[in-house]
PDB file of C-alpha atoms and ligand atoms in Angstrom:
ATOM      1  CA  UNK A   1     -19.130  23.430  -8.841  1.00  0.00           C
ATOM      2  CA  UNK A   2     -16.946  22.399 -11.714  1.00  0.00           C
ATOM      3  CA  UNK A   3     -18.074  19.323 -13.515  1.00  0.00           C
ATOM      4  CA  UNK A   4     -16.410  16.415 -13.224  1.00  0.00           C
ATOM      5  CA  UNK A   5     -12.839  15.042 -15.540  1.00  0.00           C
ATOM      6  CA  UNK A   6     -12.886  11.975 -17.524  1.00  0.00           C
ATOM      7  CA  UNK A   7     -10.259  11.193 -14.503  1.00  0.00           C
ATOM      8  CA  UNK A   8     -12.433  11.711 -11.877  1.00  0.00           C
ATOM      9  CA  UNK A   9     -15.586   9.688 -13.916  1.00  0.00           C
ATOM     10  CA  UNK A  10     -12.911   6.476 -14.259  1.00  0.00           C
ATOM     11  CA  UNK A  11     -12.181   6.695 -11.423  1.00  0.00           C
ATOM     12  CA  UNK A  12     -16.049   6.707  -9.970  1.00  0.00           C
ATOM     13  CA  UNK A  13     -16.816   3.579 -12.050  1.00  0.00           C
ATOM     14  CA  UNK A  14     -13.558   1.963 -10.629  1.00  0.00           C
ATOM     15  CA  UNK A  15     -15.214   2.398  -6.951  1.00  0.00           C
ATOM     16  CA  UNK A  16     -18.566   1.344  -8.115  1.00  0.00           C
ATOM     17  CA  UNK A  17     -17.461  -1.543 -10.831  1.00  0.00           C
ATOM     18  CA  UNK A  18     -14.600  -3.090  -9.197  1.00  0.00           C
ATOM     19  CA  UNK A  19     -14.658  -2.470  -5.343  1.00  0.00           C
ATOM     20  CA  UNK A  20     -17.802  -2.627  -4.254  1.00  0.00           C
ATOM     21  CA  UNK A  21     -19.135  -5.206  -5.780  1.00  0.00           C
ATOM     22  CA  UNK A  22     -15.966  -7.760  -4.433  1.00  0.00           C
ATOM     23  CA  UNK A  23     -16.964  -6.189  -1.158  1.00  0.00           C
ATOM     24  CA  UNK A  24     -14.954  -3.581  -0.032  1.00  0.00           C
ATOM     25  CA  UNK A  25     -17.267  -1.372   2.048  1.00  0.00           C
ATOM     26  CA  UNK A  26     -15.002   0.739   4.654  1.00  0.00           C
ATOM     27  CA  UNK A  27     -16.227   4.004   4.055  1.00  0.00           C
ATOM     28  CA  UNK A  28     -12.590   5.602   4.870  1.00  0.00           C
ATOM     29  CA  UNK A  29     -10.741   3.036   1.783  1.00  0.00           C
ATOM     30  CA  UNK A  30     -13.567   3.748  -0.306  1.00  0.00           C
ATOM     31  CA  UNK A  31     -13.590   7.700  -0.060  1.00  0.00           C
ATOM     32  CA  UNK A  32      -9.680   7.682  -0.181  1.00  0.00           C
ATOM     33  CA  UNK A  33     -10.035   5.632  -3.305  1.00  0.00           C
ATOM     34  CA  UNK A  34     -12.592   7.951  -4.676  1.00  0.00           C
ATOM     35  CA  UNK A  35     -10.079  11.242  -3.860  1.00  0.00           C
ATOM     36  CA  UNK A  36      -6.211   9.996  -5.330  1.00  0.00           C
ATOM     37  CA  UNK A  37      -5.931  10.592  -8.439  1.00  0.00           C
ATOM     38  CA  UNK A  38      -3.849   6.964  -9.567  1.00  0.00           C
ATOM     39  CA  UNK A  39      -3.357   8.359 -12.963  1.00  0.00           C
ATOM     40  CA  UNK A  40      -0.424  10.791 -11.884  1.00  0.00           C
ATOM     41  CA  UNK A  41       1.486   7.544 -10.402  1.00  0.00           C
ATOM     42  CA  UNK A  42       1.937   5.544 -13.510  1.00  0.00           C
ATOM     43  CA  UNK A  43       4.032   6.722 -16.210  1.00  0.00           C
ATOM     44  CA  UNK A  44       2.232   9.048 -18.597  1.00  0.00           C
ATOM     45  CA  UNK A  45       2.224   6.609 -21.365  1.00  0.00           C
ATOM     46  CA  UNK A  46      -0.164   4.374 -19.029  1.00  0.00           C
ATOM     47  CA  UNK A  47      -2.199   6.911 -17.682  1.00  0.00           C
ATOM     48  CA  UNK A  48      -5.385   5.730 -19.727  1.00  0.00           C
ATOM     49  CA  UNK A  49      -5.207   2.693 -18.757  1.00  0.00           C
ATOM     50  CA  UNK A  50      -4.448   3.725 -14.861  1.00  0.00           C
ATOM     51  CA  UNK A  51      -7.929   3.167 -13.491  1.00  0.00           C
ATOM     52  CA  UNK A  52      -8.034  -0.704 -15.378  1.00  0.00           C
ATOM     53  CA  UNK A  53      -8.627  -3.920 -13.322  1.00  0.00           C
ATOM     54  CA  UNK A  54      -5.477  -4.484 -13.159  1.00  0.00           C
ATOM     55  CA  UNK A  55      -1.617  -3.890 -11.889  1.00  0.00           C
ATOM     56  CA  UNK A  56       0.414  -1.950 -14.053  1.00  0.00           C
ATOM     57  CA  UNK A  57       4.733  -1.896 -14.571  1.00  0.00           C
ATOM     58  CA  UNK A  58       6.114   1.278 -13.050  1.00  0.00           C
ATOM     59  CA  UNK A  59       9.532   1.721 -13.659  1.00  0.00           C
ATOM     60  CA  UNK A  60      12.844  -0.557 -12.564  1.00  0.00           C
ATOM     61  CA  UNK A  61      10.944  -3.700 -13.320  1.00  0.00           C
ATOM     62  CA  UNK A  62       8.498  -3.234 -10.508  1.00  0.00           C
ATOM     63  CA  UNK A  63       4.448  -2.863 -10.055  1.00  0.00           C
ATOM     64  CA  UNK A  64       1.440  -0.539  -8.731  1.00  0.00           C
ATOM     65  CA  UNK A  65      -1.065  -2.900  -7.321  1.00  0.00           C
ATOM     66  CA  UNK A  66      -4.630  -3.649  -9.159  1.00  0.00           C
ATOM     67  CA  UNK A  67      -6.740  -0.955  -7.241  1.00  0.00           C
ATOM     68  CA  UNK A  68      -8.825  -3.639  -5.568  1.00  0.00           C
ATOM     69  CA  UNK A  69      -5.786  -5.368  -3.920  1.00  0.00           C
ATOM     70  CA  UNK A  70      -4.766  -2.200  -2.782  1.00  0.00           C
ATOM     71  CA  UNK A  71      -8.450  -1.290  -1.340  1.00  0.00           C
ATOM     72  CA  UNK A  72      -8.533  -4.764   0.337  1.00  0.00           C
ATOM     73  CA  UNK A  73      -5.456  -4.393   1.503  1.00  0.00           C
ATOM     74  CA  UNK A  74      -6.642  -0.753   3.121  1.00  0.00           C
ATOM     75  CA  UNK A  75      -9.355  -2.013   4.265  1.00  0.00           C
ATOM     76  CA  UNK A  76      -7.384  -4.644   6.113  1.00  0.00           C
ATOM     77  CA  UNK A  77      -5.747  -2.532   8.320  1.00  0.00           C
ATOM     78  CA  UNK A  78      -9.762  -1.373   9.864  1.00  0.00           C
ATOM     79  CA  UNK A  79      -8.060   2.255  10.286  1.00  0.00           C
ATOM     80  CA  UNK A  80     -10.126   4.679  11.990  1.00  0.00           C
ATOM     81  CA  UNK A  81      -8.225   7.663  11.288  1.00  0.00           C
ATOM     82  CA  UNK A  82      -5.477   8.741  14.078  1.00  0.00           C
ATOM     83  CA  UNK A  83      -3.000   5.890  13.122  1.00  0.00           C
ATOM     84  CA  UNK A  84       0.525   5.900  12.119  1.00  0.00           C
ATOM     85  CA  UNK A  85       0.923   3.453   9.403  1.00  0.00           C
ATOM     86  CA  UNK A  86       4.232   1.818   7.985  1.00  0.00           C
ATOM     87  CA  UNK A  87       4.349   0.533   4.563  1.00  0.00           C
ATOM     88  CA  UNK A  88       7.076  -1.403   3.045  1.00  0.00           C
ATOM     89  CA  UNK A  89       7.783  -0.964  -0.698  1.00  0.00           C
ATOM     90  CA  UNK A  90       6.269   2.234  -1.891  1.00  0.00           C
ATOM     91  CA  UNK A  91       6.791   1.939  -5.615  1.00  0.00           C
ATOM     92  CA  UNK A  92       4.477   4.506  -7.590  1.00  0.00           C
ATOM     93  CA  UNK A  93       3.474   6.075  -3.988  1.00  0.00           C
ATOM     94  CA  UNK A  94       0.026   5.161  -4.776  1.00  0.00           C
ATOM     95  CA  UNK A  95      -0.906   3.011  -1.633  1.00  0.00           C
ATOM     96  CA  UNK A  96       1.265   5.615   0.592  1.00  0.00           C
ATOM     97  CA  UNK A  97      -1.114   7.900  -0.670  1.00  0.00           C
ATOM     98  CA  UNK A  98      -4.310   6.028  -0.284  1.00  0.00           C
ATOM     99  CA  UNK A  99      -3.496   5.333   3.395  1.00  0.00           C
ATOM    100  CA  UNK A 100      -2.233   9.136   3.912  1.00  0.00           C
ATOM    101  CA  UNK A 101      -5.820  10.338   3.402  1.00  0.00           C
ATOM    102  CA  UNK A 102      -6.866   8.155   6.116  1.00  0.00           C
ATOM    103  CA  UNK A 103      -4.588   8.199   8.726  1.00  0.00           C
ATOM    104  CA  UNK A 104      -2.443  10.873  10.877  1.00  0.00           C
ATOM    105  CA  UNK A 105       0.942   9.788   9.196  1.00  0.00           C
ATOM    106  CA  UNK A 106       2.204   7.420   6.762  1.00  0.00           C
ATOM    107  CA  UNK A 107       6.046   6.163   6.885  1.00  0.00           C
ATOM    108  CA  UNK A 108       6.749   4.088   3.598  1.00  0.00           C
ATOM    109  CA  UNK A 109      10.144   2.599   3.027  1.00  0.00           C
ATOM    110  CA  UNK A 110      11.409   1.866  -0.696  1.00  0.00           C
ATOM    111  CA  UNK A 111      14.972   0.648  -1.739  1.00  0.00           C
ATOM    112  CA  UNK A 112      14.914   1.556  -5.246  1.00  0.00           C
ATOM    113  CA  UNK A 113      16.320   5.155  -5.329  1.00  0.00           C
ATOM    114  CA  UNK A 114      14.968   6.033  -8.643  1.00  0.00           C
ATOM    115  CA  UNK A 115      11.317   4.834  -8.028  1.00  0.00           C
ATOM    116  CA  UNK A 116      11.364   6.313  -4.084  1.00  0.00           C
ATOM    117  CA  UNK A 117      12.672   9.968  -5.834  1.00  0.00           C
ATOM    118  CA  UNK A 118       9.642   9.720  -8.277  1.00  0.00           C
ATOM    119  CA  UNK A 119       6.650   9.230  -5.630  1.00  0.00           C
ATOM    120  CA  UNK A 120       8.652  11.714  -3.927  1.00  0.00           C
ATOM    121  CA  UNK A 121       7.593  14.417  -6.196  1.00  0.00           C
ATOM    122  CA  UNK A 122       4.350  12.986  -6.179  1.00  0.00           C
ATOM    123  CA  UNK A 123       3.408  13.696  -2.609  1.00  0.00           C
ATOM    124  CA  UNK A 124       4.949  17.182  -2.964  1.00  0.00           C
ATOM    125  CA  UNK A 125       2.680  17.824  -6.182  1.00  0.00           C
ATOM    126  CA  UNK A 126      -0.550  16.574  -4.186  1.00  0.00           C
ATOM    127  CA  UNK A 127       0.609  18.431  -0.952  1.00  0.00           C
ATOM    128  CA  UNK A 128       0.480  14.985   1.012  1.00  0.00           C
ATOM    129  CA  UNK A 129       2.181  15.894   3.724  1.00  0.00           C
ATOM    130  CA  UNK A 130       1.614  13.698   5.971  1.00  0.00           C
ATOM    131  CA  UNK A 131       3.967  10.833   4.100  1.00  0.00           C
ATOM    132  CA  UNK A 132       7.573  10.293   5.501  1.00  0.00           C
ATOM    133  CA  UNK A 133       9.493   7.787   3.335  1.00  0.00           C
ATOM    134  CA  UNK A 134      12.847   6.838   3.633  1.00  0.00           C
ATOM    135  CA  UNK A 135      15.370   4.437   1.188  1.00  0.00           C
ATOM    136  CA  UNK A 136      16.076   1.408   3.155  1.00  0.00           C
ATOM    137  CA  UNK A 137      15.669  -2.275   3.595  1.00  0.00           C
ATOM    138  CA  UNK A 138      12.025  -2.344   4.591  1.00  0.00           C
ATOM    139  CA  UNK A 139      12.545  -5.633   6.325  1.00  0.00           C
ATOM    140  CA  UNK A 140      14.136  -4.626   9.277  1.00  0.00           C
ATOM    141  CA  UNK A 141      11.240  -1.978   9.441  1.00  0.00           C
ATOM    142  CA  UNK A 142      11.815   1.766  10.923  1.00  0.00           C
ATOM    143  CA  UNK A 143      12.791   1.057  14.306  1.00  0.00           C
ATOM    144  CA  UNK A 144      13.216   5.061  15.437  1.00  0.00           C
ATOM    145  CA  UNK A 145       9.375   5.485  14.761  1.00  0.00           C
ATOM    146  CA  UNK A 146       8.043   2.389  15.796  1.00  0.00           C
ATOM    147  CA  UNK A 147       5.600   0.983  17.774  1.00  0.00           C
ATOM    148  CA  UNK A 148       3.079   1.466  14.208  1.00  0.00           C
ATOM    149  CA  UNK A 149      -1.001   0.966  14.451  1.00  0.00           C
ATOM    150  CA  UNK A 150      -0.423  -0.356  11.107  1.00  0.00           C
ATOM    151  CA  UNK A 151       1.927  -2.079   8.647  1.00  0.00           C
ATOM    152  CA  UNK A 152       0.897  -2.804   4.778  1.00  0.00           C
ATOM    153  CA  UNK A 153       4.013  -4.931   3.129  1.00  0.00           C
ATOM    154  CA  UNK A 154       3.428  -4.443  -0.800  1.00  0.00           C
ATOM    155  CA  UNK A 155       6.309  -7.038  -2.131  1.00  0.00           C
ATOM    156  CA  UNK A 156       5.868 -11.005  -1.420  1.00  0.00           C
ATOM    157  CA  UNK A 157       8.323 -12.768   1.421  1.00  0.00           C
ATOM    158  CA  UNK A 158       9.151 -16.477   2.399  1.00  0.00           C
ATOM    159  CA  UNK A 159       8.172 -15.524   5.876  1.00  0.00           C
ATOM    160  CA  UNK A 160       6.785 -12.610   8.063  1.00  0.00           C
ATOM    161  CA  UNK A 161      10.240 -10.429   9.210  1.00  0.00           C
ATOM    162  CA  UNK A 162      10.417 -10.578  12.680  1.00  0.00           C
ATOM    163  CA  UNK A 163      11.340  -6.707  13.222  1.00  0.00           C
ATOM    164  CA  UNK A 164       7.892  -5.975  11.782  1.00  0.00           C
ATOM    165  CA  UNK A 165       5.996  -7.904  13.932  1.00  0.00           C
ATOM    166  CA  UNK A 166       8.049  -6.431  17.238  1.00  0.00           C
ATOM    167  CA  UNK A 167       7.394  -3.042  15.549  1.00  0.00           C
ATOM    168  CA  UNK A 168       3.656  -3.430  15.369  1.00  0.00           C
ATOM    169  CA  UNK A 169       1.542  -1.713  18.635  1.00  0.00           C
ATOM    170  CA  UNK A 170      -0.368  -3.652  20.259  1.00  0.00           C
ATOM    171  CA  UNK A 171      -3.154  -3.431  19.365  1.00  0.00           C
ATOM    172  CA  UNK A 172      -2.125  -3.553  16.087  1.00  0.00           C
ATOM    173  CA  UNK A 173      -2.653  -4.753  12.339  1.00  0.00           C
ATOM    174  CA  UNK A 174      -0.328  -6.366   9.554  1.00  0.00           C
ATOM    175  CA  UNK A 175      -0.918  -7.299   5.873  1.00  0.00           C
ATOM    176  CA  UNK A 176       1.681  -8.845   3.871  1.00  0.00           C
ATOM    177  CA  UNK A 177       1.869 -11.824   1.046  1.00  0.00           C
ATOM    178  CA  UNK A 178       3.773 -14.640   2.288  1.00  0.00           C
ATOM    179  CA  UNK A 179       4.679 -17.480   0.096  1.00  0.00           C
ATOM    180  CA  UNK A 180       6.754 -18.436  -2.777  1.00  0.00           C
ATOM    181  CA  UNK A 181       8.268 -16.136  -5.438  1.00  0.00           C
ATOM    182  CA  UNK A 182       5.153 -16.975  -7.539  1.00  0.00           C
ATOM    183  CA  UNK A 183       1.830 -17.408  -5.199  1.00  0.00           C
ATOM    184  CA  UNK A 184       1.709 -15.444  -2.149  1.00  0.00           C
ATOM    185  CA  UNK A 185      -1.092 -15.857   0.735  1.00  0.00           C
ATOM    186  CA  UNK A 186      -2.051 -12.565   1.960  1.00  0.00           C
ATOM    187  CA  UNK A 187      -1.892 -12.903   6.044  1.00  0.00           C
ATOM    188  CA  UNK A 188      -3.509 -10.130   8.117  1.00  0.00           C
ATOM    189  CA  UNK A 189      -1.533 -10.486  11.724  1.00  0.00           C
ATOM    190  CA  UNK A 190      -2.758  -9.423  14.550  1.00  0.00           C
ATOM    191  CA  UNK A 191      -1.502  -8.729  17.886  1.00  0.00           C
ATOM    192  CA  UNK A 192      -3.667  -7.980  21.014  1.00  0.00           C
ATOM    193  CA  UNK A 193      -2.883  -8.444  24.449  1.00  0.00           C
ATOM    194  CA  UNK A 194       0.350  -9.874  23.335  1.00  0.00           C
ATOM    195  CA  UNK A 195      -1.194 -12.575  21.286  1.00  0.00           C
ATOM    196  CA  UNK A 196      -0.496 -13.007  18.086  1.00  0.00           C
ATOM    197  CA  UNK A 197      -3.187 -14.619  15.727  1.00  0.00           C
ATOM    198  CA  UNK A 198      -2.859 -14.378  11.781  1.00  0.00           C
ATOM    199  CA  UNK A 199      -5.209 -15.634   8.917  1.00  0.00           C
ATOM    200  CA  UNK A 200      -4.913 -15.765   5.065  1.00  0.00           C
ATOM    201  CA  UNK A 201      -7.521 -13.432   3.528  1.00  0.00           C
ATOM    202  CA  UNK A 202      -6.670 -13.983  -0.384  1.00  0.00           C
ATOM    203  CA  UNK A 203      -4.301 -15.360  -3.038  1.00  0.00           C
ATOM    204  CA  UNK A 204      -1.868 -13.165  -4.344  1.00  0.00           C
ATOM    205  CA  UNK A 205       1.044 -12.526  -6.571  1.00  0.00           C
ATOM    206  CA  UNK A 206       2.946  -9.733  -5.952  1.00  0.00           C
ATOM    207  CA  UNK A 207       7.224  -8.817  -6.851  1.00  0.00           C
ATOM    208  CA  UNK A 208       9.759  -9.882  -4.336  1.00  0.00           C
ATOM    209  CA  UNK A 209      10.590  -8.699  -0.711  1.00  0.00           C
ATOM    210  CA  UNK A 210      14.252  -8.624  -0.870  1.00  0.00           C
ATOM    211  CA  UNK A 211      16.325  -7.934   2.234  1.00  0.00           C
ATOM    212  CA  UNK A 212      17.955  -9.274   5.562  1.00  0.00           C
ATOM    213  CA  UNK A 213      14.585 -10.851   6.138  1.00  0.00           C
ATOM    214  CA  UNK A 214      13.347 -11.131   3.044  1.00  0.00           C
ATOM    215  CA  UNK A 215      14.566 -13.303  -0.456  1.00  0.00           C
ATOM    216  CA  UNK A 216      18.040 -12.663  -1.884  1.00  0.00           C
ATOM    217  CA  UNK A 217      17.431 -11.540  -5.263  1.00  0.00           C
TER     218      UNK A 217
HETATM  219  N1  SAM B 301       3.031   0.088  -2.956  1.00  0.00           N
HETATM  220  C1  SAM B 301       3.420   0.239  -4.319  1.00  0.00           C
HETATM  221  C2  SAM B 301       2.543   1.146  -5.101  1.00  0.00           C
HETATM  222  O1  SAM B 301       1.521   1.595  -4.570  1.00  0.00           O
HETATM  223  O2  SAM B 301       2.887   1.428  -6.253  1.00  0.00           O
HETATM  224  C3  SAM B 301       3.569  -1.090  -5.043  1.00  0.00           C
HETATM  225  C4  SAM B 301       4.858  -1.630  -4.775  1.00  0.00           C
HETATM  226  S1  SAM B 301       5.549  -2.881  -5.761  1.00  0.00           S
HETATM  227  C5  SAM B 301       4.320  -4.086  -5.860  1.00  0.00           C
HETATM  228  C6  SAM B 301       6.691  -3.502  -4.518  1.00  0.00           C
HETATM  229  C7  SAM B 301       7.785  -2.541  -4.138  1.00  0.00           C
HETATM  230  O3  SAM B 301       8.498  -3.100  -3.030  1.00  0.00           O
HETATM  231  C8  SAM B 301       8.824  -2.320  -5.244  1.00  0.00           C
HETATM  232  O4  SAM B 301       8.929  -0.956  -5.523  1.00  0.00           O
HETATM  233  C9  SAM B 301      10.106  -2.876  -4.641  1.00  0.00           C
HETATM  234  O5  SAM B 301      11.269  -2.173  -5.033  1.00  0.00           O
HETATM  235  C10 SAM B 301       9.829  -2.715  -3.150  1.00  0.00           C
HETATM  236  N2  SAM B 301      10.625  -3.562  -2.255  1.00  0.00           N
HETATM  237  C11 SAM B 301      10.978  -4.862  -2.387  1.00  0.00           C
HETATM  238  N3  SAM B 301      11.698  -5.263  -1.319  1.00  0.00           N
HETATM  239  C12 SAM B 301      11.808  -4.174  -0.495  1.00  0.00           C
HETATM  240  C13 SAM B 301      12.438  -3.949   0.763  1.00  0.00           C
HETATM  241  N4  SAM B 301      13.105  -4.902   1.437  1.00  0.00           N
HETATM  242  N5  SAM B 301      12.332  -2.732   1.307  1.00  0.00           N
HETATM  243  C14 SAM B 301      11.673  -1.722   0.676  1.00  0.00           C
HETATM  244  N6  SAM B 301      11.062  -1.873  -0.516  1.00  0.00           N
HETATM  245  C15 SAM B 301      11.131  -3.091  -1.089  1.00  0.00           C
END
């Protein structure tokens, strides 16, 4: 066995310094956090810095997530490993990819052509199959491949878009910020048995949602 990269030994302490110890303990976030290699979805002039505690800027003004918002978010979702998954916003491609090596398919929508042709190549590089993605208002959702076991919304809304929530299966499992363009409250939504219940797991701050059922600008 080869020994391990500096890549692969930041990315071990990331696991062990930052999400574990905040309490992320689903074995399936924590292995698929352990296996993507984050580094090849910022821009190589921020690849050292790729495994931080923190978000980073990607390109056209936008962010990848802080890796433990992106494993709580995972983890979120309680995925055990057949699900189809939609995810609104896919930036980098980095939390596509997290939840590709966990479920049966990932469909990610982005509306920034630039940023949705980059993660693109990503996914091709890695051989992640298993990730559709599409350009397109993510607020109105991905109606020809719904009902979804799971839907992870990475940019902040005033409110929860209605198409999402009648795109969810029930049972199913949603995680998006909700709040102002500053301070979002993360909600996890569920439905089951056509009841819908939601609570606010965390305090976030995350770029805009912007669409029919999201903010203007
Ligand atoms: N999931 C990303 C990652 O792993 O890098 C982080 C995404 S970044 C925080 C939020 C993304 O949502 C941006 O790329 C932004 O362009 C996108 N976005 C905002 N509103 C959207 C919408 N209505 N539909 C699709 N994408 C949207």
């Amino acid at each position: 066995m080869s020994s391990p990269s500096p890549w692969d030994i930041n990315r071990e302490r990331m696991v062990e310094e930052q999400l574990i110890p905040r309490g992320i303990h689903d074995p399936k976030t924590l292995q698929a956090m352990r296996t993507v290699p984050r580094h090849l979805f910022v821009d190589d002039a921020m690849a050292a810095l790729a495994y931080g505690d923190h978000p980073l800027p990607i390109s056209s003004g936008q962010t990848i997530s802080q890796p433990y918002i992106v494993a709580l978010m995972t983890q979120a979702l309680q995925l055990k490993g057949g699900e189809r998954v939609l995810e609104i916003g896919t930036g980098s491609g980095y939390q596509a990819a997290v939840l590709s090596r966990i479920c049966e398919r990932v469909f990610t929508i982005e509306r920034i052509d630039a940023l949705l042709v980059r993660a693109r190549k990503i996914f091709d590089r890695l051989r992640y199959h298993n990730i559709v993605s599409r350009l397109d208002d993510g607020t109105i959702g991905w109606p020809d491949e719904a009902p979804f076991d799971g839907i992870l919304v990475t940019a902040g809304g005033p409110k929860i878009p209605q198409p999402l929530v009648d795109q969810l299966a029930d049972p199913g499992r949603m995680i998006i910020p909700v709040g102002d363009q500053y301070l979002q409250n993360l909600q996890l939504l569920e439905k089951n048995q056509g009841e819908i219940t939601t609570k606010t797991i965390e305090t976030v701050r995350f770029v805009n949602l912007i669409g029919v059922h999201g903010w203007t600008t």
